[in-house]
PDB file of N, CA and C in Angstrom:
ATOM      1  N   PRO A   1     -14.157 121.899  19.298  1.00 65.00           N
ATOM      2  CA  PRO A   1     -14.547 120.529  19.577  1.00 65.00           C
ATOM      3  C   PRO A   1     -13.335 119.603  19.535  1.00 65.00           C
ATOM      4  N   THR A   2     -13.353 118.619  20.376  1.00 73.00           N
ATOM      5  CA  THR A   2     -12.254 117.663  20.414  1.00 73.00           C
ATOM      6  C   THR A   2     -12.563 116.479  19.507  1.00 73.00           C
ATOM      7  N   ALA A   3     -11.512 115.863  19.018  1.00 70.00           N
ATOM      8  CA  ALA A   3     -11.653 114.691  18.154  1.00 70.00           C
ATOM      9  C   ALA A   3     -12.110 113.509  19.000  1.00 70.00           C
ATOM     10  N   PRO A   4     -12.911 112.618  18.405  1.00 67.00           N
ATOM     11  CA  PRO A   4     -13.358 111.446  19.178  1.00 67.00           C
ATOM     12  C   PRO A   4     -12.190 110.528  19.501  1.00 67.00           C
ATOM     13  N   LYS A   5     -12.272 109.880  20.651  1.00 85.00           N
ATOM     14  CA  LYS A   5     -11.242 108.915  21.024  1.00 85.00           C
ATOM     15  C   LYS A   5     -11.466 107.647  20.197  1.00 85.00           C
ATOM     16  N   ARG A   6     -10.477 107.245  19.470  1.00 90.00           N
ATOM     17  CA  ARG A   6     -10.576 106.081  18.586  1.00 90.00           C
ATOM     18  C   ARG A   6     -10.075 104.854  19.343  1.00 90.00           C
ATOM     19  N   THR A   7     -11.025 104.121  19.889  1.00 91.00           N
ATOM     20  CA  THR A   7     -10.712 102.983  20.750  1.00 91.00           C
ATOM     21  C   THR A   7     -10.686 101.654  20.007  1.00 91.00           C
ATOM     22  N   LEU A   8     -11.111 101.658  18.768  1.00 92.00           N
ATOM     23  CA  LEU A   8     -11.194 100.436  17.972  1.00 92.00           C
ATOM     24  C   LEU A   8     -10.164 100.498  16.851  1.00 92.00           C
ATOM     25  N   LEU A   9      -9.395  99.437  16.685  1.00 95.00           N
ATOM     26  CA  LEU A   9      -8.381  99.435  15.636  1.00 95.00           C
ATOM     27  C   LEU A   9      -9.008  99.449  14.246  1.00 95.00           C
ATOM     28  N   ALA A  10     -10.016  98.601  14.019  1.00 94.00           N
ATOM     29  CA  ALA A  10     -10.614  98.519  12.681  1.00 94.00           C
ATOM     30  C   ALA A  10     -12.100  98.207  12.761  1.00 94.00           C
ATOM     31  N   LEU A  11     -12.842  98.784  11.826  1.00 92.00           N
ATOM     32  CA  LEU A  11     -14.266  98.504  11.683  1.00 92.00           C
ATOM     33  C   LEU A  11     -14.563  98.345  10.202  1.00 92.00           C
ATOM     34  N   ILE A  12     -15.229  97.248   9.870  1.00 89.00           N
ATOM     35  CA  ILE A  12     -15.621  96.980   8.488  1.00 89.00           C
ATOM     36  C   ILE A  12     -17.142  96.945   8.444  1.00 89.00           C
ATOM     37  N   ILE A  13     -17.726  97.670   7.506  1.00 85.00           N
ATOM     38  CA  ILE A  13     -19.166  97.658   7.319  1.00 85.00           C
ATOM     39  C   ILE A  13     -19.445  97.103   5.931  1.00 85.00           C
ATOM     40  N   GLY A  14     -20.245  96.047   5.867  1.00 82.00           N
ATOM     41  CA  GLY A  14     -20.590  95.475   4.570  1.00 82.00           C
ATOM     42  C   GLY A  14     -20.999  94.023   4.704  1.00 82.00           C
ATOM     43  N   SER A  15     -21.372  93.447   3.585  1.00 84.00           N
ATOM     44  CA  SER A  15     -21.743  92.031   3.600  1.00 84.00           C
ATOM     45  C   SER A  15     -20.490  91.179   3.436  1.00 84.00           C
ATOM     46  N   VAL A  16     -20.583  89.932   3.854  1.00 85.00           N
ATOM     47  CA  VAL A  16     -19.445  89.030   3.736  1.00 85.00           C
ATOM     48  C   VAL A  16     -19.329  88.517   2.304  1.00 85.00           C
ATOM     49  N   ARG A  17     -20.439  88.423   1.610  1.00 81.00           N
ATOM     50  CA  ARG A  17     -20.386  87.921   0.239  1.00 81.00           C
ATOM     51  C   ARG A  17     -20.777  89.012  -0.755  1.00 81.00           C
ATOM     52  N   THR A  18     -20.247  88.879  -1.961  1.00 79.00           N
ATOM     53  CA  THR A  18     -20.606  89.761  -3.072  1.00 79.00           C
ATOM     54  C   THR A  18     -20.943  88.874  -4.263  1.00 79.00           C
ATOM     55  N   SER A  19     -21.300  89.491  -5.361  1.00 78.00           N
ATOM     56  CA  SER A  19     -21.584  88.703  -6.567  1.00 78.00           C
ATOM     57  C   SER A  19     -20.299  88.292  -7.280  1.00 78.00           C
ATOM     58  N   GLN A  20     -19.161  88.806  -6.827  1.00 78.00           N
ATOM     59  CA  GLN A  20     -17.870  88.493  -7.434  1.00 78.00           C
ATOM     60  C   GLN A  20     -17.138  87.461  -6.572  1.00 78.00           C
ATOM     61  N   PRO A  21     -16.865  86.256  -7.105  1.00 78.00           N
ATOM     62  CA  PRO A  21     -16.222  85.203  -6.286  1.00 78.00           C
ATOM     63  C   PRO A  21     -14.890  85.619  -5.667  1.00 78.00           C
ATOM     64  N   THR A  22     -14.053  86.335  -6.395  1.00 77.00           N
ATOM     65  CA  THR A  22     -12.738  86.698  -5.847  1.00 77.00           C
ATOM     66  C   THR A  22     -12.872  87.683  -4.694  1.00 77.00           C
ATOM     67  N   THR A  23     -13.801  88.621  -4.784  1.00 80.00           N
ATOM     68  CA  THR A  23     -13.966  89.569  -3.679  1.00 80.00           C
ATOM     69  C   THR A  23     -14.652  88.895  -2.495  1.00 80.00           C
ATOM     70  N   SER A  24     -15.536  87.938  -2.751  1.00 83.00           N
ATOM     71  CA  SER A  24     -16.170  87.203  -1.652  1.00 83.00           C
ATOM     72  C   SER A  24     -15.128  86.415  -0.869  1.00 83.00           C
ATOM     73  N   ASN A  25     -14.152  85.826  -1.547  1.00 86.00           N
ATOM     74  CA  ASN A  25     -13.092  85.074  -0.858  1.00 86.00           C
ATOM     75  C   ASN A  25     -12.287  85.988   0.060  1.00 86.00           C
ATOM     76  N   LEU A  26     -11.931  87.163  -0.419  1.00 87.00           N
ATOM     77  CA  LEU A  26     -11.186  88.118   0.406  1.00 87.00           C
ATOM     78  C   LEU A  26     -12.026  88.540   1.603  1.00 87.00           C
ATOM     79  N   ARG A  27     -13.288  88.826   1.374  1.00 87.00           N
ATOM     80  CA  ARG A  27     -14.164  89.247   2.461  1.00 87.00           C
ATOM     81  C   ARG A  27     -14.316  88.142   3.510  1.00 87.00           C
ATOM     82  N   LYS A  28     -14.441  86.895   3.075  1.00 90.00           N
ATOM     83  CA  LYS A  28     -14.547  85.785   4.027  1.00 90.00           C
ATOM     84  C   LYS A  28     -13.288  85.688   4.886  1.00 90.00           C
ATOM     85  N   LEU A  29     -12.133  85.849   4.263  1.00 91.00           N
ATOM     86  CA  LEU A  29     -10.869  85.808   4.999  1.00 91.00           C
ATOM     87  C   LEU A  29     -10.797  86.958   6.010  1.00 91.00           C
ATOM     88  N   LEU A  30     -11.136  88.154   5.574  1.00 91.00           N
ATOM     89  CA  LEU A  30     -11.125  89.303   6.484  1.00 91.00           C
ATOM     90  C   LEU A  30     -12.118  89.122   7.625  1.00 91.00           C
ATOM     91  N   TYR A  31     -13.286  88.580   7.316  1.00 92.00           N
ATOM     92  CA  TYR A  31     -14.303  88.352   8.344  1.00 92.00           C
ATOM     93  C   TYR A  31     -13.784  87.375   9.399  1.00 92.00           C
ATOM     94  N   THR A  32     -13.147  86.300   8.963  1.00 94.00           N
ATOM     95  CA  THR A  32     -12.596  85.310   9.889  1.00 94.00           C
ATOM     96  C   THR A  32     -11.541  85.944  10.787  1.00 94.00           C
ATOM     97  N   GLN A  33     -10.652  86.728  10.193  1.00 94.00           N
ATOM     98  CA  GLN A  33      -9.599  87.376  10.979  1.00 94.00           C
ATOM     99  C   GLN A  33     -10.169  88.427  11.921  1.00 94.00           C
ATOM    100  N   CYS A  34     -11.116  89.198  11.437  1.00 93.00           N
ATOM    101  CA  CYS A  34     -11.683  90.280  12.240  1.00 93.00           C
ATOM    102  C   CYS A  34     -12.465  89.740  13.435  1.00 93.00           C
ATOM    103  N   THR A  35     -13.288  88.735  13.212  1.00 93.00           N
ATOM    104  CA  THR A  35     -14.104  88.207  14.308  1.00 93.00           C
ATOM    105  C   THR A  35     -13.276  87.406  15.318  1.00 93.00           C
ATOM    106  N   ALA A  36     -12.065  87.042  14.943  1.00 95.00           N
ATOM    107  CA  ALA A  36     -11.180  86.347  15.880  1.00 95.00           C
ATOM    108  C   ALA A  36     -10.589  87.304  16.920  1.00 95.00           C
ATOM    109  N   GLU A  37     -10.623  88.591  16.650  1.00 94.00           N
ATOM    110  CA  GLU A  37     -10.074  89.614  17.551  1.00 94.00           C
ATOM    111  C   GLU A  37     -11.120  90.701  17.810  1.00 94.00           C
ATOM    112  N   PRO A  38     -12.217  90.389  18.495  1.00 92.00           N
ATOM    113  CA  PRO A  38     -13.312  91.357  18.639  1.00 92.00           C
ATOM    114  C   PRO A  38     -12.958  92.627  19.417  1.00 92.00           C
ATOM    115  N   GLU A  39     -11.919  92.582  20.230  1.00 92.00           N
ATOM    116  CA  GLU A  39     -11.514  93.799  20.944  1.00 92.00           C
ATOM    117  C   GLU A  39     -10.854  94.794  20.013  1.00 92.00           C
ATOM    118  N   ALA A  40     -10.242  94.296  18.939  1.00 94.00           N
ATOM    119  CA  ALA A  40      -9.507  95.158  18.020  1.00 94.00           C
ATOM    120  C   ALA A  40     -10.268  95.445  16.727  1.00 94.00           C
ATOM    121  N   CYS A  41     -11.098  94.503  16.302  1.00 94.00           N
ATOM    122  CA  CYS A  41     -11.763  94.627  15.013  1.00 94.00           C
ATOM    123  C   CYS A  41     -13.231  94.235  15.130  1.00 94.00           C
ATOM    124  N   GLN A  42     -14.083  95.002  14.477  1.00 91.00           N
ATOM    125  CA  GLN A  42     -15.498  94.665  14.437  1.00 91.00           C
ATOM    126  C   GLN A  42     -15.972  94.684  12.989  1.00 91.00           C
ATOM    127  N   TRP A  43     -16.889  93.780  12.686  1.00 90.00           N
ATOM    128  CA  TRP A  43     -17.481  93.719  11.344  1.00 90.00           C
ATOM    129  C   TRP A  43     -18.977  93.938  11.517  1.00 90.00           C
ATOM    130  N   HIS A  44     -19.470  95.031  10.960  1.00 85.00           N
ATOM    131  CA  HIS A  44     -20.904  95.290  10.996  1.00 85.00           C
ATOM    132  C   HIS A  44     -21.494  94.753   9.701  1.00 85.00           C
ATOM    133  N   LYS A  45     -22.179  93.606   9.803  1.00 82.00           N
ATOM    134  CA  LYS A  45     -22.723  92.964   8.599  1.00 82.00           C
ATOM    135  C   LYS A  45     -23.978  93.692   8.132  1.00 82.00           C
ATOM    136  N   THR A  46     -24.025  93.905   6.827  1.00 77.00           N
ATOM    137  CA  THR A  46     -25.211  94.476   6.205  1.00 77.00           C
ATOM    138  C   THR A  46     -25.727  93.483   5.177  1.00 77.00           C
ATOM    139  N   ALA A  47     -26.941  93.703   4.736  1.00 69.00           N
ATOM    140  CA  ALA A  47     -27.520  92.842   3.705  1.00 69.00           C
ATOM    141  C   ALA A  47     -26.772  93.055   2.396  1.00 69.00           C
ATOM    142  N   HIS A  48     -26.723  92.017   1.584  1.00 58.00           N
ATOM    143  CA  HIS A  48     -26.077  92.123   0.280  1.00 58.00           C
ATOM    144  C   HIS A  48     -27.031  92.838  -0.662  1.00 58.00           C
ATOM    145  N   SER A  49     -26.855  94.143  -0.763  1.00 56.00           N
ATOM    146  CA  SER A  49     -27.688  94.941  -1.655  1.00 56.00           C
ATOM    147  C   SER A  49     -26.981  96.250  -1.921  1.00 56.00           C
ATOM    148  N   CYS A  50     -27.434  96.958  -2.890  1.00 54.00           N
ATOM    149  CA  CYS A  50     -26.843  98.252  -3.227  1.00 54.00           C
ATOM    150  C   CYS A  50     -27.642  99.400  -2.636  1.00 54.00           C
ATOM    151  N   SER A  51     -28.531  99.103  -1.715  1.00 54.00           N
ATOM    152  CA  SER A  51     -29.384 100.152  -1.150  1.00 54.00           C
ATOM    153  C   SER A  51     -28.706 100.923  -0.029  1.00 54.00           C
ATOM    154  N   GLY A  52     -27.573 100.452   0.452  1.00 52.00           N
ATOM    155  CA  GLY A  52     -26.867 101.148   1.517  1.00 52.00           C
ATOM    156  C   GLY A  52     -27.516 100.907   2.868  1.00 52.00           C
ATOM    157  N   VAL A  53     -26.997 101.557   3.893  1.00 52.00           N
ATOM    158  CA  VAL A  53     -27.515 101.422   5.244  1.00 52.00           C
ATOM    159  C   VAL A  53     -28.392 102.637   5.515  1.00 52.00           C
ATOM    160  N   VAL A  54     -29.667 102.407   5.784  1.00 51.00           N
ATOM    161  CA  VAL A  54     -30.597 103.493   6.054  1.00 51.00           C
ATOM    162  C   VAL A  54     -30.541 103.838   7.532  1.00 51.00           C
ATOM    163  N   ASN A  55     -30.631 105.135   7.861  1.00 57.00           N
ATOM    164  CA  ASN A  55     -30.567 105.593   9.247  1.00 57.00           C
ATOM    165  C   ASN A  55     -29.304 105.065   9.925  1.00 57.00           C
ATOM    166  N   ALA A  56     -28.169 105.413   9.386  1.00 66.00           N
ATOM    167  CA  ALA A  56     -26.892 104.840   9.797  1.00 66.00           C
ATOM    168  C   ALA A  56     -26.202 105.616  10.921  1.00 66.00           C
ATOM    169  N   THR A  57     -26.966 106.255  11.785  1.00 78.00           N
ATOM    170  CA  THR A  57     -26.359 107.025  12.867  1.00 78.00           C
ATOM    171  C   THR A  57     -25.471 106.149  13.737  1.00 78.00           C
ATOM    172  N   LYS A  58     -25.956 104.960  14.099  1.00 78.00           N
ATOM    173  CA  LYS A  58     -25.172 104.041  14.941  1.00 78.00           C
ATOM    174  C   LYS A  58     -23.868 103.667  14.249  1.00 78.00           C
ATOM    175  N   GLU A  59     -23.929 103.354  12.950  1.00 77.00           N
ATOM    176  CA  GLU A  59     -22.731 102.961  12.217  1.00 77.00           C
ATOM    177  C   GLU A  59     -21.743 104.125  12.115  1.00 77.00           C
ATOM    178  N   MET A  60     -22.253 105.340  11.910  1.00 81.00           N
ATOM    179  CA  MET A  60     -21.358 106.496  11.834  1.00 81.00           C
ATOM    180  C   MET A  60     -20.661 106.730  13.169  1.00 81.00           C
ATOM    181  N   LEU A  61     -21.385 106.553  14.268  1.00 83.00           N
ATOM    182  CA  LEU A  61     -20.757 106.699  15.581  1.00 83.00           C
ATOM    183  C   LEU A  61     -19.692 105.637  15.800  1.00 83.00           C
ATOM    184  N   GLN A  62     -19.948 104.413  15.320  1.00 84.00           N
ATOM    185  CA  GLN A  62     -18.937 103.354  15.421  1.00 84.00           C
ATOM    186  C   GLN A  62     -17.722 103.701  14.570  1.00 84.00           C
ATOM    187  N   LEU A  63     -17.951 104.217  13.366  1.00 87.00           N
ATOM    188  CA  LEU A  63     -16.830 104.584  12.499  1.00 87.00           C
ATOM    189  C   LEU A  63     -15.961 105.666  13.139  1.00 87.00           C
ATOM    190  N   ARG A  64     -16.555 106.541  13.902  1.00 89.00           N
ATOM    191  CA  ARG A  64     -15.796 107.610  14.557  1.00 89.00           C
ATOM    192  C   ARG A  64     -14.902 107.061  15.657  1.00 89.00           C
ATOM    193  N   GLN A  65     -15.134 105.815  16.084  1.00 90.00           N
ATOM    194  CA  GLN A  65     -14.293 105.182  17.102  1.00 90.00           C
ATOM    195  C   GLN A  65     -13.186 104.336  16.487  1.00 90.00           C
ATOM    196  N   ALA A  66     -13.232 104.116  15.176  1.00 92.00           N
ATOM    197  CA  ALA A  66     -12.262 103.238  14.511  1.00 92.00           C
ATOM    198  C   ALA A  66     -11.094 104.039  13.936  1.00 92.00           C
ATOM    199  N   LYS A  67      -9.894 103.504  14.119  1.00 94.00           N
ATOM    200  CA  LYS A  67      -8.706 104.121  13.527  1.00 94.00           C
ATOM    201  C   LYS A  67      -8.622 103.800  12.040  1.00 94.00           C
ATOM    202  N   PHE A  68      -8.873 102.543  11.697  1.00 94.00           N
ATOM    203  CA  PHE A  68      -8.787 102.098  10.305  1.00 94.00           C
ATOM    204  C   PHE A  68     -10.139 101.558   9.854  1.00 94.00           C
ATOM    205  N   CYS A  69     -10.458 101.810   8.604  1.00 91.00           N
ATOM    206  CA  CYS A  69     -11.725 101.359   8.027  1.00 91.00           C
ATOM    207  C   CYS A  69     -11.416 100.598   6.743  1.00 91.00           C
ATOM    208  N   PRO A  70     -11.117  99.297   6.859  1.00 90.00           N
ATOM    209  CA  PRO A  70     -10.830  98.510   5.658  1.00 90.00           C
ATOM    210  C   PRO A  70     -12.012  98.555   4.685  1.00 90.00           C
ATOM    211  N   ALA A  71     -11.705  98.699   3.412  1.00 85.00           N
ATOM    212  CA  ALA A  71     -12.733  98.779   2.363  1.00 85.00           C
ATOM    213  C   ALA A  71     -12.448  97.717   1.308  1.00 85.00           C
ATOM    214  N   PRO A  72     -12.751  96.452   1.629  1.00 84.00           N
ATOM    215  CA  PRO A  72     -12.501  95.401   0.639  1.00 84.00           C
ATOM    216  C   PRO A  72     -13.385  95.619  -0.584  1.00 84.00           C
ATOM    217  N   PRO A  73     -12.931  95.179  -1.763  1.00 80.00           N
ATOM    218  CA  PRO A  73     -13.727  95.379  -2.972  1.00 80.00           C
ATOM    219  C   PRO A  73     -15.100  94.728  -2.841  1.00 80.00           C
ATOM    220  N   GLY A  74     -16.051  95.302  -3.540  1.00 74.00           N
ATOM    221  CA  GLY A  74     -17.409  94.770  -3.535  1.00 74.00           C
ATOM    222  C   GLY A  74     -17.893  94.568  -4.957  1.00 74.00           C
ATOM    223  N   ASP A  75     -19.180  94.796  -5.150  1.00 65.00           N
ATOM    224  CA  ASP A  75     -19.774  94.617  -6.469  1.00 65.00           C
ATOM    225  C   ASP A  75     -19.482  95.789  -7.401  1.00 65.00           C
ATOM    226  N   SER A  76     -19.156  96.935  -6.832  1.00 69.00           N
ATOM    227  CA  SER A  76     -18.893  98.116  -7.656  1.00 69.00           C
ATOM    228  C   SER A  76     -17.645  98.824  -7.145  1.00 69.00           C
ATOM    229  N   ILE A  77     -17.162  99.757  -7.926  1.00 66.00           N
ATOM    230  CA  ILE A  77     -15.943 100.485  -7.558  1.00 66.00           C
ATOM    231  C   ILE A  77     -16.198 101.391  -6.358  1.00 66.00           C
ATOM    232  N   THR A  78     -17.335 102.069  -6.365  1.00 71.00           N
ATOM    233  CA  THR A  78     -17.650 102.970  -5.255  1.00 71.00           C
ATOM    234  C   THR A  78     -18.517 102.234  -4.245  1.00 71.00           C
ATOM    235  N   ARG A  79     -18.200 102.438  -2.990  1.00 74.00           N
ATOM    236  CA  ARG A  79     -18.957 101.812  -1.905  1.00 74.00           C
ATOM    237  C   ARG A  79     -19.318 102.884  -0.895  1.00 74.00           C
ATOM    238  N   LYS A  80     -20.553 102.845  -0.417  1.00 76.00           N
ATOM    239  CA  LYS A  80     -21.008 103.838   0.547  1.00 76.00           C
ATOM    240  C   LYS A  80     -20.150 103.824   1.807  1.00 76.00           C
ATOM    241  N   SER A  81     -19.779 102.636   2.273  1.00 76.00           N
ATOM    242  CA  SER A  81     -18.995 102.571   3.508  1.00 76.00           C
ATOM    243  C   SER A  81     -17.639 103.263   3.363  1.00 76.00           C
ATOM    244  N   LEU A  82     -17.093 103.288   2.161  1.00 81.00           N
ATOM    245  CA  LEU A  82     -15.830 103.995   1.929  1.00 81.00           C
ATOM    246  C   LEU A  82     -16.006 105.483   2.201  1.00 81.00           C
ATOM    247  N   PHE A  83     -17.046 106.066   1.649  1.00 84.00           N
ATOM    248  CA  PHE A  83     -17.293 107.489   1.856  1.00 84.00           C
ATOM    249  C   PHE A  83     -17.656 107.779   3.311  1.00 84.00           C
ATOM    250  N   ASP A  84     -18.416 106.887   3.929  1.00 84.00           N
ATOM    251  CA  ASP A  84     -18.744 107.051   5.346  1.00 84.00           C
ATOM    252  C   ASP A  84     -17.475 107.047   6.193  1.00 84.00           C
ATOM    253  N   SER A  85     -16.538 106.171   5.870  1.00 86.00           N
ATOM    254  CA  SER A  85     -15.268 106.089   6.604  1.00 86.00           C
ATOM    255  C   SER A  85     -14.502 107.394   6.515  1.00 86.00           C
ATOM    256  N   LEU A  86     -14.438 107.954   5.330  1.00 87.00           N
ATOM    257  CA  LEU A  86     -13.716 109.207   5.140  1.00 87.00           C
ATOM    258  C   LEU A  86     -14.385 110.358   5.888  1.00 87.00           C
ATOM    259  N   VAL A  87     -15.708 110.422   5.831  1.00 87.00           N
ATOM    260  CA  VAL A  87     -16.437 111.471   6.538  1.00 87.00           C
ATOM    261  C   VAL A  87     -16.228 111.352   8.045  1.00 87.00           C
ATOM    262  N   ALA A  88     -16.150 110.123   8.545  1.00 88.00           N
ATOM    263  CA  ALA A  88     -15.960 109.888   9.982  1.00 88.00           C
ATOM    264  C   ALA A  88     -14.523 110.137  10.423  1.00 88.00           C
ATOM    265  N   GLY A  89     -13.607 110.360   9.487  1.00 89.00           N
ATOM    266  CA  GLY A  89     -12.227 110.663   9.838  1.00 89.00           C
ATOM    267  C   GLY A  89     -11.332 109.458  10.020  1.00 89.00           C
ATOM    268  N   GLY A  90     -11.802 108.276   9.638  1.00 89.00           N
ATOM    269  CA  GLY A  90     -10.975 107.074   9.741  1.00 89.00           C
ATOM    270  C   GLY A  90     -10.023 106.963   8.565  1.00 89.00           C
ATOM    271  N   VAL A  91      -9.034 106.119   8.708  1.00 92.00           N
ATOM    272  CA  VAL A  91      -8.083 105.868   7.625  1.00 92.00           C
ATOM    273  C   VAL A  91      -8.647 104.721   6.776  1.00 92.00           C
ATOM    274  N   ALA A  92      -9.036 105.043   5.554  1.00 89.00           N
ATOM    275  CA  ALA A  92      -9.580 104.017   4.661  1.00 89.00           C
ATOM    276  C   ALA A  92      -8.438 103.119   4.183  1.00 89.00           C
ATOM    277  N   VAL A  93      -8.687 101.809   4.198  1.00 89.00           N
ATOM    278  CA  VAL A  93      -7.690 100.845   3.751  1.00 89.00           C
ATOM    279  C   VAL A  93      -8.242 100.181   2.501  1.00 89.00           C
ATOM    280  N   PHE A  94      -7.519 100.347   1.383  1.00 85.00           N
ATOM    281  CA  PHE A  94      -7.936  99.797   0.096  1.00 85.00           C
ATOM    282  C   PHE A  94      -7.218  98.493  -0.184  1.00 85.00           C
ATOM    283  N   PHE A  95      -7.834  97.641  -0.975  1.00 83.00           N
ATOM    284  CA  PHE A  95      -7.246  96.369  -1.365  1.00 83.00           C
ATOM    285  C   PHE A  95      -7.181  96.342  -2.888  1.00 83.00           C
ATOM    286  N   SER A  96      -6.053  95.824  -3.407  1.00 78.00           N
ATOM    287  CA  SER A  96      -5.884  95.747  -4.851  1.00 78.00           C
ATOM    288  C   SER A  96      -5.023  94.551  -5.187  1.00 78.00           C
ATOM    289  N   LYS A  97      -5.250  93.990  -6.359  1.00 74.00           N
ATOM    290  CA  LYS A  97      -4.388  92.913  -6.814  1.00 74.00           C
ATOM    291  C   LYS A  97      -3.004  93.470  -7.083  1.00 74.00           C
ATOM    292  N   ALA A  98      -1.983  92.732  -6.708  1.00 65.00           N
ATOM    293  CA  ALA A  98      -0.608  93.192  -6.908  1.00 65.00           C
ATOM    294  C   ALA A  98      -0.179  92.945  -8.346  1.00 65.00           C
TER     295      ALA A  98
END
């Protein structure tokens, strides 16, 4: 089998806000930058909950088209979208305080 053609530079899956003010600020900034360049970056907004994305076939197919999968911090250390990104073969991008 051949690898999927990755036509999208970045795809972010998640909500724009979290219960943590500092992570919400970063997410808002990333959302503004990402939506300003829709040909290169897409943000798939999900509800703010810990239930994950149910029946995520569409999202997994989108992840397979993305080269990079930014994983901004959320409410918890582990995020479903991070694991989905890795399974889809994208390069996960982590954020940390310097």
